Amino acid sequence: MKIFIDTANLNEIRAAKQLGLVDGVTTNPTLIAKEGEPMEVLIRKISEEVEGPVNVEVTRSKSEEIIEESRVFSSWGNDIVIKIPITEEGLKAVKILSTEGIKTNVTLVFSSAQAILAAKAGATYVCPFLGRLDDISFNGIELIRQIKGIYQNYDDIKTKIIVASVRHPIHVIEAASIGAEIVTIPPTILKQMVKHPLTERGIAQFLEDAKGIK
């Protein structure tokens, strides 16, 4: 399973990279706005830092505008992926961009029907939001399982699933258990995955016992 880090903060990306936990990066307008840098400058810095896909989300809604913006964004790094929300206009843009060799990630996906359309349009990735579904009492991991099963039925579907909206380590475990290809994880969740109270207790005990070694 590949791990993408869900942040636009360079320090957080570098810290995760030191642990060998960055196969790619996902960003969105909210995350970029927090950093206070011009979008192009920041994305270029991230692209230089990361060996892997860097996801950048469009800010327009009409297909012509999405295509124009995507062409610009794709020039900001060696492996830029354009995040496009699942709408009719978005699917039109994905179809055209896929013929131009521009990688796309159809995002804000909440149903298998949407995932089918994204794949048919030629999306490189599809991004179902696990946590937001759980928030409304829908089993988000079941959606991931269903999409994965549908895609596996057809050899011509090359679209990969990026599990997003990860709220806690259990989401990561569940996604890995069903064979999810990629999970994008916020830095705070990565830190939670490292820690365990029994590990901390064991370290403390070993360090205490080590004081008696002659």
Coordinates of N, CA and C in Angstrom, one line a residue:
M1 N 0.8 -1.2 0.0 CA 0.0 0.0 0.0 C 0.9 1.2 0.0
K2 N 0.5 2.2 -0.9 CA 1.3 3.5 -0.9 C 0.6 4.5 0.1
I3 N 1.5 5.3 0.7 CA 1.0 6.3 1.6 C 1.3 7.7 1.0
F4 N 0.2 8.4 0.7 CA 0.3 9.8 0.4 C 0.1 10.7 1.6
I5 N 0.8 11.8 1.8 CA 0.5 12.6 2.9 C -0.4 13.8 2.5
D6 N -1.4 14.0 3.3 CA -2.4 15.0 3.0 C -2.1 16.3 3.7
T7 N -1.3 17.1 3.0 CA -0.9 18.4 3.6 C -0.2 19.2 2.5
A8 N -0.1 20.5 2.7 CA 0.6 21.4 1.8 C 1.8 22.1 2.6
N9 N 2.0 21.6 3.8 CA 3.1 22.2 4.7 C 4.4 21.5 4.4
L10 N 5.4 22.2 4.0 CA 6.7 21.6 3.6 C 7.4 20.9 4.8
N11 N 7.3 21.5 6.0 CA 7.9 20.9 7.1 C 7.3 19.6 7.5
E12 N 6.0 19.5 7.4 CA 5.3 18.2 7.6 C 5.7 17.2 6.6
I13 N 5.8 17.6 5.3 CA 6.2 16.7 4.2 C 7.6 16.2 4.5
R14 N 8.5 17.1 4.8 CA 9.9 16.7 5.1 C 10.0 15.7 6.3
A15 N 9.2 16.0 7.3 CA 9.3 15.1 8.5 C 8.8 13.7 8.1
A16 N 7.7 13.6 7.4 CA 7.2 12.3 7.0 C 8.2 11.6 6.0
K17 N 8.8 12.4 5.2 CA 9.8 11.9 4.2 C 10.9 11.2 4.9
Q18 N 11.4 11.8 6.0 CA 12.5 11.3 6.8 C 12.2 9.9 7.3
L19 N 10.9 9.6 7.5 CA 10.4 8.3 8.0 C 10.2 7.3 6.9
G20 N 10.4 7.8 5.6 CA 10.1 7.0 4.5 C 8.6 6.7 4.2
L21 N 7.8 7.7 4.6 CA 6.4 7.6 4.5 C 5.7 8.5 3.5
V22 N 6.4 8.9 2.5 CA 5.8 9.8 1.5 C 6.0 9.2 0.1
D23 N 4.9 8.6 -0.4 CA 4.9 8.1 -1.8 C 4.2 9.1 -2.7
G24 N 3.6 10.1 -2.1 CA 3.0 11.2 -2.9 C 2.4 12.2 -1.9
V25 N 1.8 13.2 -2.5 CA 1.2 14.3 -1.6 C -0.2 14.6 -2.2
T26 N -1.2 14.9 -1.4 CA -2.5 15.4 -1.8 C -2.6 16.8 -1.1
T27 N -3.1 17.7 -1.9 CA -3.4 19.1 -1.4 C -4.8 19.4 -1.8
N28 N -5.3 20.5 -1.3 CA -6.6 21.1 -1.7 C -6.5 22.6 -1.4
P29 N -7.4 23.4 -1.9 CA -7.3 24.8 -1.7 C -7.3 25.2 -0.2
T30 N -8.0 24.5 0.6 CA -8.0 24.8 2.1 C -6.6 24.7 2.6
L31 N -5.9 23.5 2.3 CA -4.6 23.3 2.8 C -3.6 24.3 2.3
I32 N -3.7 24.7 1.0 CA -2.8 25.6 0.4 C -3.0 27.0 1.0
A33 N -4.2 27.4 1.3 CA -4.5 28.7 1.8 C -3.9 28.9 3.2
K34 N -3.7 27.8 4.0 CA -3.2 27.9 5.3 C -1.7 28.3 5.3
E35 N -1.0 28.0 4.2 CA 0.4 28.2 4.1 C 0.9 29.6 3.8
G36 N 0.0 30.4 3.2 CA 0.2 31.8 3.0 C 1.3 32.1 1.9
E37 N 1.5 31.2 1.0 CA 2.4 31.4 -0.1 C 1.6 31.3 -1.4
P38 N 2.1 32.0 -2.4 CA 1.5 31.8 -3.8 C 1.4 30.4 -4.1
M39 N 0.3 30.0 -4.7 CA 0.0 28.6 -5.0 C 1.1 28.0 -5.9
E40 N 1.5 28.6 -6.9 CA 2.5 28.1 -7.8 C 3.8 27.9 -7.1
V41 N 4.2 28.9 -6.4 CA 5.5 28.8 -5.7 C 5.5 27.6 -4.7
L42 N 4.4 27.4 -4.0 CA 4.3 26.3 -3.0 C 4.3 24.9 -3.7
I43 N 3.5 24.8 -4.7 CA 3.4 23.5 -5.4 C 4.8 23.1 -6.1
R44 N 5.4 24.1 -6.6 CA 6.8 23.8 -7.2 C 7.7 23.4 -6.1
K45 N 7.7 24.0 -4.9 CA 8.6 23.5 -3.8 C 8.2 22.1 -3.4
I46 N 6.9 21.8 -3.3 CA 6.5 20.5 -2.9 C 7.0 19.4 -3.9
S47 N 6.8 19.8 -5.2 CA 7.2 18.9 -6.3 C 8.7 18.6 -6.3
E48 N 9.5 19.6 -5.9 CA 10.9 19.4 -5.8 C 11.3 18.5 -4.6
E49 N 10.5 18.5 -3.6 CA 10.7 17.8 -2.4 C 10.3 16.3 -2.5
V50 N 9.3 16.0 -3.3 CA 8.7 14.7 -3.3 C 9.0 13.9 -4.6
E51 N 9.3 12.7 -4.4 CA 9.4 11.8 -5.6 C 8.1 11.0 -5.7
G52 N 7.2 11.5 -6.4 CA 5.9 10.9 -6.5 C 4.8 11.9 -6.9
P53 N 3.6 11.5 -7.0 CA 2.5 12.3 -7.5 C 2.2 13.5 -6.5
V54 N 2.0 14.7 -7.0 CA 1.6 15.8 -6.2 C 0.2 16.2 -6.7
N55 N -0.8 16.1 -5.9 CA -2.2 16.4 -6.3 C -2.5 17.8 -6.1
V56 N -3.0 18.5 -7.1 CA -3.4 19.9 -7.0 C -4.8 20.0 -7.5
E57 N -5.6 20.7 -6.7 CA -7.1 20.8 -7.0 C -7.4 22.1 -7.8
V58 N -8.3 21.9 -8.8 CA -8.7 23.0 -9.6 C -9.7 23.9 -8.8
T59 N -9.8 25.2 -9.2 CA -10.6 26.1 -8.5 C -11.7 26.6 -9.4
R60 N -11.9 26.1 -10.6 CA -12.9 26.5 -11.5 C -14.0 25.4 -11.6
S61 N -15.1 25.8 -12.2 CA -16.2 24.8 -12.3 C -16.7 24.5 -13.7
K62 N -16.4 25.3 -14.7 CA -16.8 25.0 -16.1 C -15.7 24.2 -16.7
S63 N -16.1 23.3 -17.6 CA -15.1 22.4 -18.2 C -14.0 23.1 -18.9
E64 N -14.3 24.1 -19.7 CA -13.3 24.8 -20.4 C -12.3 25.5 -19.4
E65 N -12.8 26.0 -18.3 CA -11.9 26.7 -17.4 C -11.1 25.6 -16.6
I66 N -11.7 24.5 -16.3 CA -10.9 23.4 -15.6 C -9.8 22.9 -16.5
I67 N -10.0 22.8 -17.8 CA -9.0 22.3 -18.7 C -7.9 23.3 -18.8
E68 N -8.2 24.6 -18.9 CA -7.2 25.6 -19.0 C -6.4 25.7 -17.8
E69 N -7.0 25.6 -16.6 CA -6.3 25.7 -15.3 C -5.4 24.4 -15.2
S70 N -5.9 23.3 -15.6 CA -5.2 22.0 -15.4 C -3.9 22.0 -16.2
R71 N -4.0 22.6 -17.4 CA -2.8 22.6 -18.3 C -1.7 23.5 -17.6
V72 N -2.1 24.5 -17.0 CA -1.2 25.4 -16.3 C -0.6 24.6 -15.1
F73 N -1.4 24.1 -14.2 CA -1.0 23.4 -13.0 C 0.0 22.2 -13.4
S74 N -0.3 21.5 -14.5 CA 0.5 20.3 -14.8 C 1.9 20.7 -15.2
S75 N 2.2 22.0 -15.4 CA 3.6 22.4 -15.8 C 4.4 22.7 -14.5
W76 N 3.8 22.6 -13.4 CA 4.5 23.0 -12.1 C 5.4 22.0 -11.5
G77 N 5.4 20.8 -12.1 CA 6.2 19.7 -11.6 C 6.3 18.5 -12.5
N78 N 7.1 17.6 -12.2 CA 7.3 16.4 -13.0 C 6.1 15.4 -12.9
D79 N 5.4 15.4 -11.8 CA 4.4 14.4 -11.6 C 3.2 15.0 -10.9
I80 N 2.6 16.0 -11.6 CA 1.4 16.7 -11.1 C 0.2 16.0 -11.5
V81 N -0.7 15.8 -10.5 CA -2.0 15.2 -10.7 C -3.1 16.2 -10.4
I82 N -4.0 16.4 -11.3 CA -5.0 17.4 -11.2 C -6.3 16.8 -10.5
K83 N -6.6 17.4 -9.4 CA -7.8 16.9 -8.7 C -9.0 17.7 -9.2
I84 N -10.0 17.0 -9.6 CA -11.2 17.5 -10.2 C -12.5 17.0 -9.5
P85 N -13.3 17.8 -8.9 CA -14.5 17.3 -8.3 C -15.5 16.6 -9.3
I86 N -16.2 15.6 -8.8 CA -17.1 14.8 -9.6 C -18.4 15.6 -10.0
T87 N -18.4 16.2 -11.1 CA -19.5 16.9 -11.7 C -19.6 16.6 -13.2
E88 N -20.7 16.9 -13.8 CA -20.7 16.7 -15.3 C -19.6 17.5 -16.0
E89 N -19.4 18.8 -15.5 CA -18.4 19.6 -16.1 C -17.0 19.0 -15.9
G90 N -16.8 18.5 -14.6 CA -15.6 17.9 -14.3 C -15.3 16.7 -15.1
L91 N -16.3 15.8 -15.4 CA -16.1 14.6 -16.2 C -15.7 15.0 -17.6
K92 N -16.3 16.0 -18.1 CA -16.0 16.5 -19.5 C -14.5 16.8 -19.6
A93 N -14.0 17.5 -18.5 CA -12.6 18.0 -18.5 C -11.7 16.8 -18.4
V94 N -12.1 15.8 -17.5 CA -11.2 14.6 -17.3 C -11.1 13.9 -18.6
K95 N -12.1 13.7 -19.4 CA -12.1 13.0 -20.6 C -11.1 13.6 -21.6
I96 N -11.1 15.0 -21.7 CA -10.2 15.7 -22.6 C -8.8 15.6 -22.1
L97 N -8.6 15.9 -20.8 CA -7.3 15.9 -20.2 C -6.6 14.5 -20.3
S98 N -7.4 13.4 -20.2 CA -6.8 12.1 -20.3 C -6.2 11.8 -21.6
T99 N -6.8 12.4 -22.7 CA -6.3 12.2 -24.0 C -5.0 13.0 -24.2
E100 N -4.8 14.0 -23.4 CA -3.6 14.9 -23.5 C -2.5 14.4 -22.6
G101 N -2.7 13.3 -21.9 CA -1.7 12.7 -21.0 C -1.6 13.4 -19.7
I102 N -2.5 14.2 -19.3 CA -2.5 14.9 -18.0 C -3.2 14.0 -17.0
K103 N -2.5 13.7 -15.9 CA -3.1 12.8 -14.9 C -4.2 13.5 -14.1
T104 N -5.2 12.8 -13.8 CA -6.4 13.4 -13.0 C -6.8 12.5 -11.9
N105 N -7.3 13.2 -10.9 CA -7.9 12.5 -9.7 C -9.3 13.1 -9.5
V106 N -10.3 12.2 -9.7 CA -11.6 12.7 -9.5 C -12.0 12.6 -8.0
T107 N -12.2 13.7 -7.4 CA -12.3 13.8 -6.0 C -13.8 14.1 -5.5
L108 N -13.9 14.1 -4.2 CA -15.3 14.2 -3.6 C -16.2 13.2 -4.0
V109 N -15.7 11.9 -4.1 CA -16.5 10.8 -4.5 C -17.2 10.1 -3.3
F110 N -18.5 9.9 -3.4 CA -19.2 9.4 -2.3 C -20.1 8.2 -2.6
S111 N -20.0 7.7 -3.9 CA -20.8 6.6 -4.3 C -20.1 5.8 -5.4
S112 N -20.4 4.5 -5.5 CA -19.8 3.6 -6.5 C -20.2 4.1 -7.9
A113 N -21.4 4.6 -8.0 CA -21.9 5.2 -9.3 C -20.9 6.3 -9.8
Q114 N -20.6 7.2 -8.9 CA -19.6 8.2 -9.3 C -18.3 7.7 -9.7
A115 N -17.8 6.6 -8.9 CA -16.5 6.0 -9.2 C -16.5 5.3 -10.6
I116 N -17.6 4.8 -11.0 CA -17.7 4.1 -12.3 C -17.6 5.2 -13.4
L117 N -18.3 6.3 -13.2 CA -18.2 7.4 -14.2 C -16.8 8.0 -14.3
A118 N -16.2 8.1 -13.2 CA -14.8 8.7 -13.2 C -13.9 7.8 -14.0
A119 N -14.0 6.5 -13.8 CA -13.1 5.5 -14.5 C -13.4 5.5 -16.0
K120 N -14.7 5.6 -16.3 CA -15.1 5.6 -17.8 C -14.5 6.9 -18.4
A121 N -14.5 8.0 -17.7 CA -14.0 9.3 -18.2 C -12.5 9.2 -18.4
G122 N -11.8 8.3 -17.8 CA -10.3 8.2 -18.0 C -9.5 8.7 -16.8
A123 N -10.1 8.8 -15.6 CA -9.4 9.3 -14.5 C -8.2 8.4 -14.1
T124 N -7.1 9.0 -13.7 CA -6.0 8.2 -13.3 C -6.2 7.7 -11.9
Y125 N -6.9 8.5 -11.1 CA -7.2 8.1 -9.7 C -8.6 8.5 -9.4
V126 N -9.2 7.9 -8.4 CA -10.5 8.3 -7.9 C -10.4 8.4 -6.4
C127 N -11.0 9.4 -5.8 CA -10.8 9.7 -4.4 C -12.0 9.7 -3.6
P128 N -12.5 8.5 -3.1 CA -13.6 8.4 -2.2 C -13.2 8.9 -0.8
F129 N -14.2 9.6 -0.1 CA -14.0 10.3 1.2 C -14.5 9.4 2.3
L130 N -13.7 8.6 2.9 CA -14.1 7.7 3.9 C -14.7 8.3 5.1
G131 N -14.0 9.2 5.8 CA -14.4 9.8 7.0 C -15.7 10.6 6.9
R132 N -15.9 11.3 5.8 CA -17.1 12.1 5.7 C -18.3 11.2 5.5
L133 N -18.2 10.0 5.0 CA -19.3 9.1 4.9 C -19.6 8.5 6.3
D134 N -18.5 8.2 7.0 CA -18.7 7.7 8.4 C -19.5 8.8 9.3
D135 N -19.2 10.0 9.0 CA -19.8 11.1 9.7 C -21.3 11.1 9.6
I136 N -21.8 10.6 8.5 CA -23.3 10.6 8.3 C -23.9 9.2 8.4
S137 N -23.1 8.3 9.2 CA -23.6 7.0 9.5 C -23.6 6.1 8.3
F138 N -22.8 6.3 7.4 CA -22.6 5.4 6.2 C -21.3 4.7 6.3
N139 N -21.2 3.4 6.1 CA -20.0 2.6 6.2 C -19.1 2.9 5.0
G140 N -18.1 3.9 5.3 CA -17.2 4.3 4.2 C -16.4 3.2 3.7
I141 N -15.9 2.3 4.6 CA -15.0 1.3 4.1 C -15.7 0.3 3.2
E142 N -17.0 0.2 3.3 CA -17.8 -0.7 2.5 C -17.8 -0.1 1.1
L143 N -17.9 1.2 1.0 CA -17.8 1.9 -0.4 C -16.5 1.6 -1.0
I144 N -15.4 1.7 -0.3 CA -14.1 1.4 -0.9 C -14.0 0.0 -1.4
R145 N -14.5 -1.0 -0.6 CA -14.6 -2.4 -1.0 C -15.4 -2.6 -2.3
Q146 N -16.5 -1.9 -2.3 CA -17.4 -2.0 -3.5 C -16.7 -1.5 -4.8
I147 N -16.1 -0.3 -4.7 CA -15.5 0.3 -5.8 C -14.3 -0.6 -6.3
K148 N -13.6 -1.1 -5.4 CA -12.4 -2.0 -5.7 C -12.9 -3.2 -6.4
G149 N -14.0 -3.8 -5.9 CA -14.6 -5.0 -6.6 C -15.1 -4.7 -8.0
I150 N -15.7 -3.6 -8.2 CA -16.2 -3.2 -9.5 C -15.0 -3.0 -10.5
Y151 N -14.0 -2.3 -10.0 CA -12.9 -2.0 -10.9 C -12.2 -3.3 -11.3
Q152 N -12.1 -4.3 -10.4 CA -11.4 -5.5 -10.6 C -12.2 -6.4 -11.7
N153 N -13.4 -6.1 -11.9 CA -14.2 -6.9 -12.8 C -13.8 -6.6 -14.3
Y154 N -13.1 -5.4 -14.5 CA -12.9 -5.0 -15.9 C -11.4 -4.7 -16.1
D155 N -10.8 -5.4 -17.0 CA -9.4 -5.3 -17.3 C -9.0 -3.9 -17.9
D156 N -10.0 -3.3 -18.5 CA -9.7 -2.0 -19.2 C -9.8 -0.8 -18.2
I157 N -10.2 -1.0 -17.0 CA -10.2 0.0 -16.0 C -8.8 0.1 -15.3
K158 N -8.1 1.2 -15.5 CA -6.8 1.4 -14.9 C -6.8 2.4 -13.7
T159 N -8.0 2.9 -13.4 CA -8.1 3.9 -12.4 C -7.7 3.3 -11.0
K160 N -6.9 4.1 -10.3 CA -6.5 3.6 -8.9 C -7.3 4.4 -7.9
I161 N -7.5 3.7 -6.7 CA -8.3 4.3 -5.7 C -7.4 5.0 -4.6
I162 N -7.6 6.2 -4.3 CA -6.9 6.9 -3.2 C -7.9 7.1 -2.1
V163 N -7.8 6.4 -1.0 CA -8.7 6.5 0.2 C -8.4 7.8 0.9
A164 N -9.4 8.7 1.0 CA -9.2 10.0 1.5 C -10.1 10.2 2.7
S165 N -10.0 11.4 3.4 CA -10.7 11.7 4.5 C -10.5 10.7 5.6
V166 N -9.3 10.4 5.9 CA -8.9 9.5 6.9 C -8.9 10.2 8.3
R167 N -9.6 9.7 9.2 CA -9.8 10.4 10.5 C -9.1 9.8 11.7
H168 N -8.7 8.5 11.5 CA -8.0 7.9 12.6 C -7.2 6.6 12.1
P169 N -6.3 6.1 12.9 CA -5.5 4.9 12.4 C -6.4 3.7 12.0
I170 N -7.5 3.5 12.6 CA -8.4 2.4 12.2 C -8.8 2.5 10.8
H171 N -9.0 3.7 10.3 CA -9.4 3.8 8.9 C -8.2 3.3 8.0
V172 N -7.0 3.6 8.4 CA -5.8 3.1 7.6 C -5.8 1.6 7.6
I173 N -6.0 1.0 8.8 CA -6.0 -0.5 9.0 C -7.1 -1.1 8.1
E174 N -8.3 -0.6 8.2 CA -9.4 -1.1 7.4 C -9.1 -1.0 5.9
A175 N -8.5 0.1 5.5 CA -8.2 0.2 4.1 C -7.2 -0.8 3.6
A176 N -6.2 -0.9 4.4 CA -5.1 -1.9 4.1 C -5.7 -3.3 4.1
S177 N -6.6 -3.6 5.0 CA -7.1 -5.0 5.1 C -7.9 -5.4 3.9
I178 N -8.5 -4.4 3.2 CA -9.2 -4.8 1.9 C -8.4 -4.6 0.7
G179 N -7.1 -4.3 0.9 CA -6.2 -4.2 -0.2 C -6.2 -2.8 -1.0
A180 N -6.5 -1.7 -0.2 CA -6.5 -0.4 -0.9 C -5.1 -0.1 -1.4
E181 N -5.0 0.4 -2.6 CA -3.7 0.7 -3.2 C -3.0 1.9 -2.6
I182 N -3.8 2.9 -2.3 CA -3.2 4.2 -1.8 C -4.1 4.7 -0.7
V183 N -3.5 5.2 0.4 CA -4.3 5.9 1.4 C -3.6 7.3 1.6
T184 N -4.3 8.4 1.6 CA -3.7 9.7 1.9 C -4.0 10.1 3.3
I185 N -3.0 10.3 4.1 CA -3.1 10.4 5.5 C -2.6 11.8 6.0
P186 N -3.4 12.5 6.9 CA -2.9 13.7 7.5 C -1.7 13.4 8.4
P187 N -0.8 14.4 8.6 CA 0.4 14.2 9.4 C 0.0 13.8 10.9
T188 N -1.1 14.3 11.4 CA -1.5 14.0 12.8 C -1.8 12.5 12.9
I189 N -2.4 11.9 11.9 CA -2.7 10.5 11.9 C -1.5 9.6 11.8
L190 N -0.5 10.1 11.0 CA 0.7 9.3 10.9 C 1.4 9.2 12.2
K191 N 1.4 10.3 13.0 CA 2.0 10.4 14.3 C 1.3 9.4 15.3
Q192 N 0.0 9.4 15.2 CA -0.8 8.5 16.0 C -0.5 7.0 15.7
M193 N -0.2 6.7 14.4 CA 0.1 5.3 14.0 C 1.4 4.8 14.6
V194 N 2.3 5.7 14.8 CA 3.6 5.4 15.4 C 3.5 5.0 16.8
K195 N 2.6 5.7 17.6 CA 2.6 5.5 19.0 C 1.7 4.4 19.5
H196 N 2.1 3.8 20.6 CA 1.3 2.9 21.4 C 1.7 2.9 22.8
P197 N 0.8 3.0 23.8 CA 1.1 3.1 25.2 C 2.0 2.0 25.7
L198 N 1.8 0.8 25.1 CA 2.7 -0.4 25.6 C 4.1 -0.2 25.1
T199 N 4.2 0.4 23.9 CA 5.6 0.6 23.3 C 6.3 1.6 24.2
E200 N 5.6 2.7 24.6 CA 6.2 3.8 25.4 C 6.5 3.2 26.8
R201 N 5.6 2.4 27.3 CA 5.9 1.8 28.6 C 7.1 0.9 28.5
G202 N 7.2 0.1 27.5 CA 8.4 -0.8 27.3 C 9.7 -0.1 27.2
I203 N 9.7 1.0 26.4 CA 10.9 1.8 26.2 C 11.3 2.4 27.6
A204 N 10.4 2.9 28.3 CA 10.7 3.5 29.6 C 11.3 2.4 30.6
Q205 N 10.7 1.2 30.5 CA 11.2 0.2 31.4 C 12.7 -0.3 31.0
F206 N 12.9 -0.4 29.7 CA 14.2 -0.8 29.2 C 15.3 0.3 29.5
L207 N 14.9 1.5 29.4 CA 15.9 2.6 29.7 C 16.2 2.6 31.2
E208 N 15.1 2.4 32.0 CA 15.4 2.3 33.5 C 16.3 1.1 33.8
D209 N 16.0 0.0 33.2 CA 16.8 -1.2 33.5 C 18.2 -1.0 33.0
A210 N 18.4 -0.3 31.9 CA 19.7 -0.1 31.3 C 20.6 0.7 32.3
K211 N 20.1 1.4 33.2 CA 20.9 2.1 34.1 C 21.7 1.2 35.0
G212 N 21.2 0.0 35.2 CA 21.9 -1.0 36.0 C 22.9 -1.8 35.3
I213 N 23.1 -1.6 34.0 CA 24.1 -2.4 33.2 C 25.5 -1.9 33.5
K214 N 26.4 -2.8 33.8 CA 27.8 -2.4 34.1 C 28.7 -2.8 33.0

